Structures are given as structure tokens and as C-alpha cells.
mmCIF file of C-alpha atoms in Angstrom:
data_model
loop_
_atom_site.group_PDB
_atom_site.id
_atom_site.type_symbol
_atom_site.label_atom_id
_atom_site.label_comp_id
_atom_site.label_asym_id
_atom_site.label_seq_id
_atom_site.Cartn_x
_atom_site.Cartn_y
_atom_site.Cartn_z
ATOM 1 C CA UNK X 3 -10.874 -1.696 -16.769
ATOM 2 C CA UNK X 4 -10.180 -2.075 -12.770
ATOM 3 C CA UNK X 5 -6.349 -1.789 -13.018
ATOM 4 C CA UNK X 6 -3.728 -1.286 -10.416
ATOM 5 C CA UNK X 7 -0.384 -0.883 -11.932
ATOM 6 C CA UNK X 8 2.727 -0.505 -9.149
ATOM 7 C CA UNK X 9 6.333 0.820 -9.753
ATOM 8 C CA UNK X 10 9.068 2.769 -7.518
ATOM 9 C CA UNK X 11 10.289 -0.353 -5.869
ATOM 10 C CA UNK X 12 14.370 -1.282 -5.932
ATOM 11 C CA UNK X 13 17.378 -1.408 -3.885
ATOM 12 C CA UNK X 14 18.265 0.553 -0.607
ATOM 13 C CA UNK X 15 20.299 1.148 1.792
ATOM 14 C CA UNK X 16 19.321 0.943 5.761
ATOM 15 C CA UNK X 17 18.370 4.642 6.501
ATOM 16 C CA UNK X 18 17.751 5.333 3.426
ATOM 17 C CA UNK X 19 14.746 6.330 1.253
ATOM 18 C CA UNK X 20 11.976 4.935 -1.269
ATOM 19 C CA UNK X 21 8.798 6.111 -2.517
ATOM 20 C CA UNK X 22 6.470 3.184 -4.630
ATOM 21 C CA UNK X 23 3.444 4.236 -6.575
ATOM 22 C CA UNK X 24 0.580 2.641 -7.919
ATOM 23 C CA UNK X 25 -1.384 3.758 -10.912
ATOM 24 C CA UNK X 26 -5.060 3.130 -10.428
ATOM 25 C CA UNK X 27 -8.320 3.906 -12.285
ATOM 26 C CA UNK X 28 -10.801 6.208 -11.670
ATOM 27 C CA UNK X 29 -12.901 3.593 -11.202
ATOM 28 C CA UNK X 30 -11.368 3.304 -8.006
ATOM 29 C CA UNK X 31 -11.987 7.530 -7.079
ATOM 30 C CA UNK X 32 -14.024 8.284 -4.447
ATOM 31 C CA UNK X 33 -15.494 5.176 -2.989
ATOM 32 C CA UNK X 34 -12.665 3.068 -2.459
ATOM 33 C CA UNK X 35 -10.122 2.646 0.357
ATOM 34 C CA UNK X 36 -6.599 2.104 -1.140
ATOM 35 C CA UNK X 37 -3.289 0.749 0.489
ATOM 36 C CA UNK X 38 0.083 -1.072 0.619
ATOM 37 C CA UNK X 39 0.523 -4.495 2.124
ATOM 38 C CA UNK X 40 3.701 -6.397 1.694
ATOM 39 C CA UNK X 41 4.807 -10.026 1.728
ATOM 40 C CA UNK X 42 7.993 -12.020 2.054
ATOM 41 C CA UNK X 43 8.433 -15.500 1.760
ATOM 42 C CA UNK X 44 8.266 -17.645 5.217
ATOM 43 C CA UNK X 45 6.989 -14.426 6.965
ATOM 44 C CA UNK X 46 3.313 -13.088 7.204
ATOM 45 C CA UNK X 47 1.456 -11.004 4.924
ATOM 46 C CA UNK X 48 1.683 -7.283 6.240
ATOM 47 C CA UNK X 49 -0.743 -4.567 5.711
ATOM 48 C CA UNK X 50 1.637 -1.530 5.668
ATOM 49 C CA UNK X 51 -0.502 1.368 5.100
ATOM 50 C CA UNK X 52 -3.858 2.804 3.908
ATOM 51 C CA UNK X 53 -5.945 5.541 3.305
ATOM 52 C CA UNK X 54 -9.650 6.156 2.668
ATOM 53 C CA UNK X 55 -11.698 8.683 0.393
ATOM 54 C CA UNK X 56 -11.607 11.708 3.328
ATOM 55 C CA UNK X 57 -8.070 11.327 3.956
ATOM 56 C CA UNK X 58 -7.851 9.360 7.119
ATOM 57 C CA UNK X 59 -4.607 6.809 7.043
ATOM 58 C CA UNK X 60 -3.770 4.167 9.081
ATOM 59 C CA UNK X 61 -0.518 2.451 9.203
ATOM 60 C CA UNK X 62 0.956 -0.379 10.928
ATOM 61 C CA UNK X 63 2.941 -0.038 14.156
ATOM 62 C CA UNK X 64 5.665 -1.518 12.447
ATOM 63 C CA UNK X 65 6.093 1.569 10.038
ATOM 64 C CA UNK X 66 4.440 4.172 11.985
ATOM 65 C CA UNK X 67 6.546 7.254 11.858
ATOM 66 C CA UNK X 68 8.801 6.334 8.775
ATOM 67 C CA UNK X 69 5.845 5.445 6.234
ATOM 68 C CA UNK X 70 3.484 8.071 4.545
ATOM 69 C CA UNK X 71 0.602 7.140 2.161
ATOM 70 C CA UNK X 72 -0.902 9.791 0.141
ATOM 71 C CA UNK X 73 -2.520 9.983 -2.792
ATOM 72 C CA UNK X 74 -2.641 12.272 -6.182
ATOM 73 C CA UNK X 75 -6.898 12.302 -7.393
ATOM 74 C CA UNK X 76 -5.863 14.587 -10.431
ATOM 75 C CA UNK X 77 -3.430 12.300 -11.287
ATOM 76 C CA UNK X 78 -4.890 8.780 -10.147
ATOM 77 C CA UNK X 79 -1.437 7.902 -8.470
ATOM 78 C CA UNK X 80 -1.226 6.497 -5.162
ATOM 79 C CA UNK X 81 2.323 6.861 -2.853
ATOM 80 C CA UNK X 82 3.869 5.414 -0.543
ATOM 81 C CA UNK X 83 7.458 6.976 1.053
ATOM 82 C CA UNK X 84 9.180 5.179 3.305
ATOM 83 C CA UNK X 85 12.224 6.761 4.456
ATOM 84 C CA UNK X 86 14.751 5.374 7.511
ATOM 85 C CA UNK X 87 14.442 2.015 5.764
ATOM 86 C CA UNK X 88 14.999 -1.193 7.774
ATOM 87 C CA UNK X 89 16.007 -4.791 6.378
ATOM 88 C CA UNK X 90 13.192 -5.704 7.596
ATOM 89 C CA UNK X 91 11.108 -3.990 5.297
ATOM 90 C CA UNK X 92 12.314 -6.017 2.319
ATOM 91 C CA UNK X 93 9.294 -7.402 0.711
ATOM 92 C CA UNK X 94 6.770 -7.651 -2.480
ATOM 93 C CA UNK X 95 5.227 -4.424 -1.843
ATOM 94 C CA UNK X 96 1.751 -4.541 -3.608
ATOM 95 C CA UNK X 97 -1.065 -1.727 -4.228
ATOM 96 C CA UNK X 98 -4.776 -2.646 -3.134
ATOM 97 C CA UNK X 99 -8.487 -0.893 -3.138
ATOM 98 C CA UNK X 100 -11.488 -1.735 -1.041
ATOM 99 C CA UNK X 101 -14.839 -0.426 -1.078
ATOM 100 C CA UNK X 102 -14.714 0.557 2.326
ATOM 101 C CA UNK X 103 -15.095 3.921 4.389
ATOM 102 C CA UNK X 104 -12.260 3.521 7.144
ATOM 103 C CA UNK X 105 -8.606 3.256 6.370
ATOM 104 C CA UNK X 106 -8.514 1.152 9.515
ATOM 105 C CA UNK X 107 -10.616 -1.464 7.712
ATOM 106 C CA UNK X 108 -8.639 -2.020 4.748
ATOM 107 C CA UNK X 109 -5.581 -2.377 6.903
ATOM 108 C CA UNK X 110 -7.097 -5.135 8.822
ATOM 109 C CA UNK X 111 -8.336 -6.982 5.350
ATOM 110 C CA UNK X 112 -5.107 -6.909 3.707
ATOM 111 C CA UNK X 113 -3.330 -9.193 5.781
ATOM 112 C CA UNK X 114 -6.220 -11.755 4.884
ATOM 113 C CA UNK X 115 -4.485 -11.990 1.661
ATOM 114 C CA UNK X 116 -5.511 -10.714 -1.998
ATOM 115 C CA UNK X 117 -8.849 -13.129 -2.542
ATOM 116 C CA UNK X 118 -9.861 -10.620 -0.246
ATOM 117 C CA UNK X 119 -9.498 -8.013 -1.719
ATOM 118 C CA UNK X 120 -11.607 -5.907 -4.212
ATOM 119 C CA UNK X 121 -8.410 -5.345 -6.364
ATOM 120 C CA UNK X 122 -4.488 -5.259 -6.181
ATOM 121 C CA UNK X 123 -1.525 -4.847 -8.621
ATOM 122 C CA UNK X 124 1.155 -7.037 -9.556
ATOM 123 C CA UNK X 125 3.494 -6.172 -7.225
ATOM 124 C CA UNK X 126 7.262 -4.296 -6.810
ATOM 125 C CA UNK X 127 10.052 -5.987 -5.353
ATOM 126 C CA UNK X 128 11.677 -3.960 -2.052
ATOM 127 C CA UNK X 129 15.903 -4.948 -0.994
ATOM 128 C CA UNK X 130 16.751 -3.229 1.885
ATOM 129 C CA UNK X 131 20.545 -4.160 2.882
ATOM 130 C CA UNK X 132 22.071 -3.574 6.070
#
């Protein structure tokens, strides 16, 4: 079964640190781009981070520097820390895969929304507080 299954999220203090994960099947190993994007109500969706099957990650401008995706094969676990937290990155936080080859391209399709998408998790809920 395709399954992406997110956890990590919570509560934080500005200039502080969190680290999300996201289960995902093997299905998803070796020819599949994977990523973050977030959404808050009344703002725009965000793609936050990726990375493809080599490696390569691409983030967006607005996290460059504080985010890091990586990703566990052995284990099928997908991370994202974010450390120097802002308010502004309070948001649904939510775990996606695309059959894709470029990081860059999966960061440009997830802020067209989960239809589309390949696959995404439920979602974890991120509180930053100033």
C-alpha cells in the first residue's frame, strides 16, 4: 500500500527547533522525489523542501539556511529539521512523493496543491509563538 504517514510536528518557540518525519513505503524507494510543503489557512500553499533519489535538495528561499531535508532508505523515514523557527512557519506541514528526477521539480508541483501530487500524508500541525 502507497502510504505516507507524518509525525514530529508540535509547539515551539521562535528560535527554537523541530524535526517532522514521514514514514513512507518502499514503494516510494528509488524512483520517487519526496518533500515537505506546508499550508495555512488564508495564506498560499508552500513547497518547503525536497529531495530526489541522488540526493540533490531544493528548498524554498523562505527556509533556505534553517531547513534540512534528508532522508533514512534503511529505515524508509523521511526528515525534515527546521531549527531558528519563525511564526511564520506555523502551518499543516505535510509529506509528499513524485515520480520525478529533480528535487527542483517537486518543489515547483507542490504548491499546485495535493491533486497533484503522486502521494502525500495526512498532515502535522506546526505552532510557532513569538
Amino acid at each position: 500500500e502507497v502510504q505516507l504517514v507524518e509525525s514530529g510536528g508540535g509547539a515551539a518557540q521562535a528560535g527554537g527547533s523541530l524535526i517532522l518525519s514521514c514514514s513512507y513505503s518502499s514503494y516510494f524507494y528509488n524512483k520517487y522525489c519526496m518533500g515537505w510543503f506546508r499550508q495555512e489557512p488564508g495564506k498560499e500553499r508552500e513547497g518547503v523542501a525536497a529531495i530526489d533519489a541522488d540526493g540533490g535538495t531544493s528548498y524554498a528561499d523562505s527556509v533556505k539556511d534553517r531547513f534540512t531535508i534528508s532522508k533514512d532508505n534503511a529505515k524508509n523515514i523521511l526528515y525534515l529539521q527546521m531549527n531558528s523557527l519563525k511564526s511564520e512557519d506555523t502551518g499543516m506541514y505535510y509529506c509528499a512523493a513524485q515520480f520525478c528526477h529533480e528535487s527542483s521539480y517537486l518543489l515547483d508541483v507542490m504548491r499546485k496543491g495535493p491533486n497533484a501530487l503522486d502521494a502525500w500524508g495526512q498532515g502535522t500541525l506546526v505552532t510557532v509563538s513569538s
